[in-house]
């Protein structure tokens, strides 16, 4: 006795098989293209390090709630990018750097000077922390750096990106009399 085949399920299985083969035939080349593009471009993360910090003044005067400060930061940036607008801000002051192009596998040294005075209202906990830092001769300082950059791949240039670099520094005061050296600090980068 011969088996009777149901032509409805046979067509459905055949159609499903054809669609599956088409889907695989599309996914594999697209996946290979993405892998080849990634291998050619080899995206690397930004690397920012503060290599040196010189804090010559960091004095808070309680009679007028004014912080007087003077700090020089030397830092390095490693990424293949075109820096169009680098700004180093401390509330009211913005320092601009000239635009420059950074090539692959090059580390560019940069400097920024933070100097001035700022009216601050400190609560008891903050004043206590500042006094502790002063007696230790090492200050906890948070620095934010803002850049405007573009990437280049061949002749094409990306849109402007504005990464934010945040650094938590432990900066020894040069006038504290201690021989504490500044430790190179890696900064976090957020886009």
PDB file of C-alpha atoms in Angstrom:
ATOM      1  CA  UNK A   1       0.000   0.000   0.000  1.00  0.00           C
ATOM      2  CA  UNK A   2       1.486   3.360  -1.009  1.00  0.00           C
ATOM      3  CA  UNK A   3       1.575   6.321   1.333  1.00  0.00           C
ATOM      4  CA  UNK A   4      -0.478   9.251   0.321  1.00  0.00           C
ATOM      5  CA  UNK A   5       1.469  12.544   0.687  1.00  0.00           C
ATOM      6  CA  UNK A   6      -0.186  15.734   1.774  1.00  0.00           C
ATOM      7  CA  UNK A   7       0.786  18.327  -0.833  1.00  0.00           C
ATOM      8  CA  UNK A   8      -0.071  21.253   1.551  1.00  0.00           C
ATOM      9  CA  UNK A   9       2.607  20.400   4.148  1.00  0.00           C
ATOM     10  CA  UNK A  10       5.109  19.493   1.449  1.00  0.00           C
ATOM     11  CA  UNK A  11       4.807  22.934  -0.175  1.00  0.00           C
ATOM     12  CA  UNK A  12       5.010  24.632   3.219  1.00  0.00           C
ATOM     13  CA  UNK A  13       8.214  22.773   4.131  1.00  0.00           C
ATOM     14  CA  UNK A  14       9.693  23.505   0.714  1.00  0.00           C
ATOM     15  CA  UNK A  15       8.855  27.218   1.006  1.00  0.00           C
ATOM     16  CA  UNK A  16      10.296  27.374   4.541  1.00  0.00           C
ATOM     17  CA  UNK A  17      13.497  25.675   3.335  1.00  0.00           C
ATOM     18  CA  UNK A  18      13.905  28.169   0.497  1.00  0.00           C
ATOM     19  CA  UNK A  19      13.330  31.163   2.810  1.00  0.00           C
ATOM     20  CA  UNK A  20      15.813  29.747   5.320  1.00  0.00           C
ATOM     21  CA  UNK A  21      18.487  29.337   2.613  1.00  0.00           C
ATOM     22  CA  UNK A  22      17.903  32.916   1.381  1.00  0.00           C
ATOM     23  CA  UNK A  23      18.173  34.260   4.939  1.00  0.00           C
ATOM     24  CA  UNK A  24      21.441  32.394   5.570  1.00  0.00           C
ATOM     25  CA  UNK A  25      22.763  33.514   2.171  1.00  0.00           C
ATOM     26  CA  UNK A  26      22.154  37.149   3.222  1.00  0.00           C
ATOM     27  CA  UNK A  27      23.405  36.947   6.819  1.00  0.00           C
ATOM     28  CA  UNK A  28      26.749  35.260   6.101  1.00  0.00           C
ATOM     29  CA  UNK A  29      28.055  37.850   3.568  1.00  0.00           C
ATOM     30  CA  UNK A  30      26.837  40.769   5.695  1.00  0.00           C
ATOM     31  CA  UNK A  31      28.557  39.275   8.758  1.00  0.00           C
ATOM     32  CA  UNK A  32      31.771  38.761   6.804  1.00  0.00           C
ATOM     33  CA  UNK A  33      31.618  42.337   5.487  1.00  0.00           C
ATOM     34  CA  UNK A  34      31.245  43.685   9.041  1.00  0.00           C
ATOM     35  CA  UNK A  35      34.150  41.524  10.253  1.00  0.00           C
ATOM     36  CA  UNK A  36      36.413  42.659   7.391  1.00  0.00           C
ATOM     37  CA  UNK A  37      35.473  46.322   7.961  1.00  0.00           C
ATOM     38  CA  UNK A  38      36.238  45.989  11.691  1.00  0.00           C
ATOM     39  CA  UNK A  39      39.609  44.329  10.970  1.00  0.00           C
ATOM     40  CA  UNK A  40      40.553  47.128   8.554  1.00  0.00           C
ATOM     41  CA  UNK A  41      39.426  49.996  10.770  1.00  0.00           C
ATOM     42  CA  UNK A  42      40.382  48.335  14.093  1.00  0.00           C
ATOM     43  CA  UNK A  43      38.512  50.643  16.433  1.00  0.00           C
ATOM     44  CA  UNK A  44      40.511  51.566  19.478  1.00  0.00           C
ATOM     45  CA  UNK A  45      39.298  53.256  22.579  1.00  0.00           C
ATOM     46  CA  UNK A  46      40.469  56.686  23.610  1.00  0.00           C
ATOM     47  CA  UNK A  47      43.205  56.721  26.172  1.00  0.00           C
ATOM     48  CA  UNK A  48      43.666  59.827  28.303  1.00  0.00           C
ATOM     49  CA  UNK A  49      46.187  59.988  31.104  1.00  0.00           C
ATOM     50  CA  UNK A  50      47.182  62.869  33.341  1.00  0.00           C
ATOM     51  CA  UNK A  51      50.952  62.444  33.512  1.00  0.00           C
ATOM     52  CA  UNK A  52      51.866  65.409  35.678  1.00  0.00           C
ATOM     53  CA  UNK A  53      50.089  67.862  37.944  1.00  0.00           C
ATOM     54  CA  UNK A  54      51.697  70.838  39.626  1.00  0.00           C
ATOM     55  CA  UNK A  55      49.555  72.491  42.292  1.00  0.00           C
ATOM     56  CA  UNK A  56      51.266  75.677  43.465  1.00  0.00           C
ATOM     57  CA  UNK A  57      48.252  77.264  45.151  1.00  0.00           C
ATOM     58  CA  UNK A  58      45.057  75.848  46.617  1.00  0.00           C
ATOM     59  CA  UNK A  59      43.962  78.120  49.430  1.00  0.00           C
ATOM     60  CA  UNK A  60      40.460  78.635  50.790  1.00  0.00           C
ATOM     61  CA  UNK A  61      39.880  81.841  52.714  1.00  0.00           C
ATOM     62  CA  UNK A  62      36.969  81.495  55.146  1.00  0.00           C
ATOM     63  CA  UNK A  63      36.608  85.245  55.722  1.00  0.00           C
ATOM     64  CA  UNK A  64      35.332  85.767  52.144  1.00  0.00           C
ATOM     65  CA  UNK A  65      34.642  82.131  51.052  1.00  0.00           C
ATOM     66  CA  UNK A  66      37.098  82.384  48.172  1.00  0.00           C
ATOM     67  CA  UNK A  67      39.222  79.573  46.765  1.00  0.00           C
ATOM     68  CA  UNK A  68      42.488  80.718  45.156  1.00  0.00           C
ATOM     69  CA  UNK A  69      44.072  78.097  42.928  1.00  0.00           C
ATOM     70  CA  UNK A  70      46.879  77.581  40.446  1.00  0.00           C
ATOM     71  CA  UNK A  71      47.410  74.180  38.842  1.00  0.00           C
ATOM     72  CA  UNK A  72      49.156  72.993  35.696  1.00  0.00           C
ATOM     73  CA  UNK A  73      48.126  69.663  34.181  1.00  0.00           C
ATOM     74  CA  UNK A  74      50.095  67.733  31.603  1.00  0.00           C
ATOM     75  CA  UNK A  75      48.161  64.938  29.977  1.00  0.00           C
ATOM     76  CA  UNK A  76      48.386  62.643  26.997  1.00  0.00           C
ATOM     77  CA  UNK A  77      45.725  61.614  24.509  1.00  0.00           C
ATOM     78  CA  UNK A  78      46.031  58.542  22.347  1.00  0.00           C
ATOM     79  CA  UNK A  79      43.479  58.107  19.574  1.00  0.00           C
ATOM     80  CA  UNK A  80      43.336  58.652  15.866  1.00  0.00           C
ATOM     81  CA  UNK A  81      41.228  61.803  15.700  1.00  0.00           C
ATOM     82  CA  UNK A  82      41.131  65.440  14.669  1.00  0.00           C
ATOM     83  CA  UNK A  83      40.781  67.724  17.689  1.00  0.00           C
ATOM     84  CA  UNK A  84      38.981  70.857  16.583  1.00  0.00           C
ATOM     85  CA  UNK A  85      38.047  72.525  19.807  1.00  0.00           C
ATOM     86  CA  UNK A  86      39.609  71.558  23.101  1.00  0.00           C
ATOM     87  CA  UNK A  87      38.337  73.415  26.131  1.00  0.00           C
ATOM     88  CA  UNK A  88      39.524  73.229  29.668  1.00  0.00           C
ATOM     89  CA  UNK A  89      37.047  74.882  31.967  1.00  0.00           C
ATOM     90  CA  UNK A  90      37.022  75.728  35.634  1.00  0.00           C
ATOM     91  CA  UNK A  91      33.640  77.379  36.076  1.00  0.00           C
ATOM     92  CA  UNK A  92      34.265  80.795  34.537  1.00  0.00           C
ATOM     93  CA  UNK A  93      37.513  80.177  32.668  1.00  0.00           C
ATOM     94  CA  UNK A  94      37.786  78.355  29.367  1.00  0.00           C
ATOM     95  CA  UNK A  95      41.169  77.671  27.773  1.00  0.00           C
ATOM     96  CA  UNK A  96      41.186  76.871  24.057  1.00  0.00           C
ATOM     97  CA  UNK A  97      43.799  74.856  22.218  1.00  0.00           C
ATOM     98  CA  UNK A  98      44.571  75.144  18.539  1.00  0.00           C
ATOM     99  CA  UNK A  99      43.130  72.438  16.301  1.00  0.00           C
ATOM    100  CA  UNK A 100      45.407  69.549  15.462  1.00  0.00           C
ATOM    101  CA  UNK A 101      45.292  66.132  13.844  1.00  0.00           C
ATOM    102  CA  UNK A 102      46.422  63.066  15.716  1.00  0.00           C
ATOM    103  CA  UNK A 103      47.498  60.017  13.741  1.00  0.00           C
ATOM    104  CA  UNK A 104      47.250  56.342  14.684  1.00  0.00           C
ATOM    105  CA  UNK A 105      49.548  55.017  17.388  1.00  0.00           C
ATOM    106  CA  UNK A 106      50.676  58.528  18.323  1.00  0.00           C
ATOM    107  CA  UNK A 107      50.433  59.882  21.839  1.00  0.00           C
ATOM    108  CA  UNK A 108      50.021  63.651  21.935  1.00  0.00           C
ATOM    109  CA  UNK A 109      51.118  65.569  25.027  1.00  0.00           C
ATOM    110  CA  UNK A 110      48.971  68.560  26.044  1.00  0.00           C
ATOM    111  CA  UNK A 111      48.947  71.050  28.897  1.00  0.00           C
ATOM    112  CA  UNK A 112      46.288  73.109  30.624  1.00  0.00           C
ATOM    113  CA  UNK A 113      46.622  75.822  33.252  1.00  0.00           C
ATOM    114  CA  UNK A 114      43.887  76.348  35.829  1.00  0.00           C
ATOM    115  CA  UNK A 115      44.434  79.570  37.710  1.00  0.00           C
ATOM    116  CA  UNK A 116      42.159  82.032  39.435  1.00  0.00           C
ATOM    117  CA  UNK A 117      39.756  82.421  42.296  1.00  0.00           C
ATOM    118  CA  UNK A 118      36.213  81.237  42.873  1.00  0.00           C
ATOM    119  CA  UNK A 119      33.595  82.095  45.448  1.00  0.00           C
ATOM    120  CA  UNK A 120      32.561  78.852  47.206  1.00  0.00           C
ATOM    121  CA  UNK A 121      30.105  78.088  49.947  1.00  0.00           C
ATOM    122  CA  UNK A 122      31.364  74.981  51.756  1.00  0.00           C
ATOM    123  CA  UNK A 123      29.354  73.008  54.277  1.00  0.00           C
ATOM    124  CA  UNK A 124      31.040  71.614  57.426  1.00  0.00           C
ATOM    125  CA  UNK A 125      31.837  68.257  55.821  1.00  0.00           C
ATOM    126  CA  UNK A 126      33.446  69.883  52.762  1.00  0.00           C
ATOM    127  CA  UNK A 127      35.475  72.307  54.904  1.00  0.00           C
ATOM    128  CA  UNK A 128      36.648  69.397  57.061  1.00  0.00           C
ATOM    129  CA  UNK A 129      37.694  67.420  53.953  1.00  0.00           C
ATOM    130  CA  UNK A 130      39.564  70.440  52.590  1.00  0.00           C
ATOM    131  CA  UNK A 131      41.406  70.898  55.902  1.00  0.00           C
ATOM    132  CA  UNK A 132      42.279  67.177  55.963  1.00  0.00           C
ATOM    133  CA  UNK A 133      43.629  67.375  52.401  1.00  0.00           C
ATOM    134  CA  UNK A 134      45.665  70.456  53.343  1.00  0.00           C
ATOM    135  CA  UNK A 135      47.214  68.727  56.367  1.00  0.00           C
ATOM    136  CA  UNK A 136      47.956  65.615  54.244  1.00  0.00           C
ATOM    137  CA  UNK A 137      49.505  67.775  51.509  1.00  0.00           C
ATOM    138  CA  UNK A 138      47.518  65.877  48.844  1.00  0.00           C
ATOM    139  CA  UNK A 139      44.255  67.181  47.365  1.00  0.00           C
ATOM    140  CA  UNK A 140      41.419  65.189  45.769  1.00  0.00           C
ATOM    141  CA  UNK A 141      40.609  67.096  42.585  1.00  0.00           C
ATOM    142  CA  UNK A 142      38.075  66.158  39.909  1.00  0.00           C
ATOM    143  CA  UNK A 143      38.837  67.492  36.431  1.00  0.00           C
ATOM    144  CA  UNK A 144      36.549  67.424  33.391  1.00  0.00           C
ATOM    145  CA  UNK A 145      37.938  67.952  29.887  1.00  0.00           C
ATOM    146  CA  UNK A 146      35.704  68.591  26.869  1.00  0.00           C
ATOM    147  CA  UNK A 147      36.783  68.034  23.274  1.00  0.00           C
ATOM    148  CA  UNK A 148      35.153  68.342  19.902  1.00  0.00           C
ATOM    149  CA  UNK A 149      36.604  65.732  17.560  1.00  0.00           C
ATOM    150  CA  UNK A 150      36.047  64.047  14.217  1.00  0.00           C
ATOM    151  CA  UNK A 151      37.305  60.722  12.891  1.00  0.00           C
ATOM    152  CA  UNK A 152      38.737  60.178   9.442  1.00  0.00           C
ATOM    153  CA  UNK A 153      38.602  56.952   7.435  1.00  0.00           C
ATOM    154  CA  UNK A 154      40.217  57.450   4.056  1.00  0.00           C
ATOM    155  CA  UNK A 155      38.577  60.500   2.493  1.00  0.00           C
ATOM    156  CA  UNK A 156      35.455  60.400   4.642  1.00  0.00           C
ATOM    157  CA  UNK A 157      35.212  62.422   7.857  1.00  0.00           C
ATOM    158  CA  UNK A 158      32.744  61.685  10.624  1.00  0.00           C
ATOM    159  CA  UNK A 159      30.380  64.146  12.247  1.00  0.00           C
ATOM    160  CA  UNK A 160      31.538  66.069  15.309  1.00  0.00           C
ATOM    161  CA  UNK A 161      31.677  64.087  18.527  1.00  0.00           C
ATOM    162  CA  UNK A 162      31.947  65.647  21.971  1.00  0.00           C
ATOM    163  CA  UNK A 163      33.576  63.215  24.376  1.00  0.00           C
ATOM    164  CA  UNK A 164      33.792  64.142  28.034  1.00  0.00           C
ATOM    165  CA  UNK A 165      36.916  63.133  29.905  1.00  0.00           C
ATOM    166  CA  UNK A 166      36.709  62.818  33.681  1.00  0.00           C
ATOM    167  CA  UNK A 167      39.759  62.473  35.895  1.00  0.00           C
ATOM    168  CA  UNK A 168      39.896  61.856  39.634  1.00  0.00           C
ATOM    169  CA  UNK A 169      43.298  63.160  40.672  1.00  0.00           C
ATOM    170  CA  UNK A 170      45.231  63.050  43.909  1.00  0.00           C
ATOM    171  CA  UNK A 171      47.481  66.075  43.508  1.00  0.00           C
ATOM    172  CA  UNK A 172      50.281  66.827  45.973  1.00  0.00           C
ATOM    173  CA  UNK A 173      50.741  70.479  46.844  1.00  0.00           C
ATOM    174  CA  UNK A 174      54.174  71.752  45.869  1.00  0.00           C
ATOM    175  CA  UNK A 175      54.279  74.028  48.913  1.00  0.00           C
ATOM    176  CA  UNK A 176      53.289  71.386  51.493  1.00  0.00           C
ATOM    177  CA  UNK A 177      56.893  70.299  52.087  1.00  0.00           C
ATOM    178  CA  UNK A 178      56.051  66.629  51.504  1.00  0.00           C
ATOM    179  CA  UNK A 179      57.876  64.549  48.951  1.00  0.00           C
ATOM    180  CA  UNK A 180      54.762  62.904  47.566  1.00  0.00           C
ATOM    181  CA  UNK A 181      54.979  62.428  43.809  1.00  0.00           C
ATOM    182  CA  UNK A 182      52.015  62.653  41.482  1.00  0.00           C
ATOM    183  CA  UNK A 183      50.970  59.268  40.116  1.00  0.00           C
ATOM    184  CA  UNK A 184      49.992  59.085  36.441  1.00  0.00           C
ATOM    185  CA  UNK A 185      46.210  58.764  36.383  1.00  0.00           C
ATOM    186  CA  UNK A 186      44.019  57.156  33.731  1.00  0.00           C
ATOM    187  CA  UNK A 187      40.891  59.154  32.951  1.00  0.00           C
ATOM    188  CA  UNK A 188      37.491  57.836  31.893  1.00  0.00           C
ATOM    189  CA  UNK A 189      36.064  58.869  28.522  1.00  0.00           C
ATOM    190  CA  UNK A 190      32.319  59.119  27.822  1.00  0.00           C
ATOM    191  CA  UNK A 191      30.641  59.979  24.532  1.00  0.00           C
TER     192      UNK A 191
END
